[in-house]
Amino acid sequence: MTSAGGPGDAPVRRSAGFLQTLKAVGWSFLGVRRRSGLEDDFQKVNPLHVMAVAVVAVLVFIVALALFVNWVVARPTG
């Protein structure tokens, strides 16, 4: 039986940049991702960065959707 996080284990090094984190969040919004890409993201991206980017992306999506709806409703019919 092995235990994770033992004294001999090396710390996980997360080396993903902002663009890779943004890309991972974008793919998760679409729901399309290869298994290899998912595993790569899991090892490289920082979970706190993913949560921060996801919250900002959700807010941007909601604002964009609200602006689009207002634009469509305000258009004159003719």
mmCIF file of C-alpha atoms in Angstrom:
data_model
loop_
_atom_site.group_PDB
_atom_site.id
_atom_site.type_symbol
_atom_site.label_atom_id
_atom_site.label_comp_id
_atom_site.label_asym_id
_atom_site.label_seq_id
_atom_site.Cartn_x
_atom_site.Cartn_y
_atom_site.Cartn_z
ATOM 1 C CA MET A 1 0.000 0.000 0.000
ATOM 2 C CA THR A 2 1.428 3.365 -0.967
ATOM 3 C CA SER A 3 0.669 6.691 0.584
ATOM 4 C CA ALA A 4 0.617 9.967 -1.282
ATOM 5 C CA GLY A 5 2.535 12.864 0.149
ATOM 6 C CA GLY A 6 5.167 10.860 1.990
ATOM 7 C CA PRO A 7 8.478 12.337 3.099
ATOM 8 C CA GLY A 8 10.289 11.034 -0.001
ATOM 9 C CA ASP A 9 7.813 12.489 -2.475
ATOM 10 C CA ALA A 10 8.883 15.521 -4.470
ATOM 11 C CA PRO A 11 6.517 18.509 -4.305
ATOM 12 C CA VAL A 12 4.237 18.977 -7.295
ATOM 13 C CA ARG A 13 5.616 21.683 -9.527
ATOM 14 C CA ARG A 14 2.960 23.691 -11.301
ATOM 15 C CA SER A 15 4.407 25.596 -14.234
ATOM 16 C CA ALA A 16 1.397 26.625 -16.296
ATOM 17 C CA GLY A 17 1.149 30.223 -17.358
ATOM 18 C CA PHE A 18 -1.882 32.448 -17.628
ATOM 19 C CA LEU A 19 -2.643 31.471 -21.232
ATOM 20 C CA GLN A 20 -2.545 27.742 -20.482
ATOM 21 C CA THR A 21 -4.863 28.266 -17.516
ATOM 22 C CA LEU A 22 -7.206 30.342 -19.673
ATOM 23 C CA LYS A 23 -7.139 27.655 -22.346
ATOM 24 C CA ALA A 24 -7.953 24.923 -19.801
ATOM 25 C CA VAL A 25 -10.902 26.915 -18.448
ATOM 26 C CA GLY A 26 -12.122 27.670 -21.967
ATOM 27 C CA TRP A 27 -12.072 24.014 -22.950
ATOM 28 C CA SER A 28 -13.933 23.110 -19.782
ATOM 29 C CA PHE A 29 -16.629 25.696 -20.605
ATOM 30 C CA LEU A 30 -17.119 24.007 -23.959
ATOM 31 C CA GLY A 31 -16.981 20.539 -22.410
ATOM 32 C CA VAL A 32 -14.548 19.183 -24.998
ATOM 33 C CA ARG A 33 -11.114 18.030 -23.921
ATOM 34 C CA ARG A 34 -8.871 15.073 -24.682
ATOM 35 C CA ARG A 35 -7.909 12.821 -21.794
ATOM 36 C CA SER A 36 -4.203 13.569 -22.318
ATOM 37 C CA GLY A 37 -4.842 17.321 -22.265
ATOM 38 C CA LEU A 38 -6.904 17.005 -19.113
ATOM 39 C CA GLU A 39 -4.149 15.057 -17.338
ATOM 40 C CA ASP A 40 -1.544 17.572 -18.503
ATOM 41 C CA ASP A 41 -3.643 20.460 -17.198
ATOM 42 C CA PHE A 42 -4.222 18.666 -13.909
ATOM 43 C CA GLN A 43 -0.486 18.383 -13.333
ATOM 44 C CA LYS A 44 0.512 21.877 -14.461
ATOM 45 C CA VAL A 45 -2.185 24.381 -13.583
ATOM 46 C CA ASN A 46 -2.669 25.839 -10.140
ATOM 47 C CA PRO A 47 -6.208 25.160 -8.834
ATOM 48 C CA LEU A 48 -6.471 28.656 -7.346
ATOM 49 C CA HIS A 49 -5.622 30.195 -10.710
ATOM 50 C CA VAL A 50 -8.223 27.998 -12.402
ATOM 51 C CA MET A 51 -10.905 29.113 -9.947
ATOM 52 C CA ALA A 52 -9.999 32.785 -10.367
ATOM 53 C CA VAL A 53 -10.010 32.582 -14.166
ATOM 54 C CA ALA A 54 -13.278 30.619 -14.122
ATOM 55 C CA VAL A 55 -15.027 33.205 -11.919
ATOM 56 C CA VAL A 56 -13.876 36.052 -14.171
ATOM 57 C CA ALA A 57 -14.889 34.104 -17.291
ATOM 58 C CA VAL A 58 -18.370 33.442 -15.874
ATOM 59 C CA LEU A 59 -18.805 37.126 -15.039
ATOM 60 C CA VAL A 60 -17.676 38.168 -18.532
ATOM 61 C CA PHE A 61 -20.068 35.612 -20.070
ATOM 62 C CA ILE A 62 -23.018 36.885 -18.006
ATOM 63 C CA VAL A 63 -22.301 40.530 -18.839
ATOM 64 C CA ALA A 64 -21.885 39.724 -22.545
ATOM 65 C CA LEU A 65 -25.129 37.759 -22.557
ATOM 66 C CA ALA A 66 -27.007 40.582 -20.805
ATOM 67 C CA LEU A 67 -25.623 43.162 -23.264
ATOM 68 C CA PHE A 68 -26.594 40.973 -26.212
ATOM 69 C CA VAL A 69 -30.141 40.506 -24.912
ATOM 70 C CA ASN A 70 -30.503 44.251 -24.318
ATOM 71 C CA TRP A 71 -29.242 44.944 -27.830
ATOM 72 C CA VAL A 72 -31.692 42.475 -29.385
ATOM 73 C CA VAL A 73 -34.657 43.758 -27.373
ATOM 74 C CA ALA A 74 -33.842 47.431 -28.054
ATOM 75 C CA ARG A 75 -33.632 47.017 -31.831
ATOM 76 C CA PRO A 76 -36.457 48.762 -33.640
ATOM 77 C CA THR A 77 -38.842 46.465 -35.429
ATOM 78 C CA GLY A 78 -39.856 47.466 -38.817
#
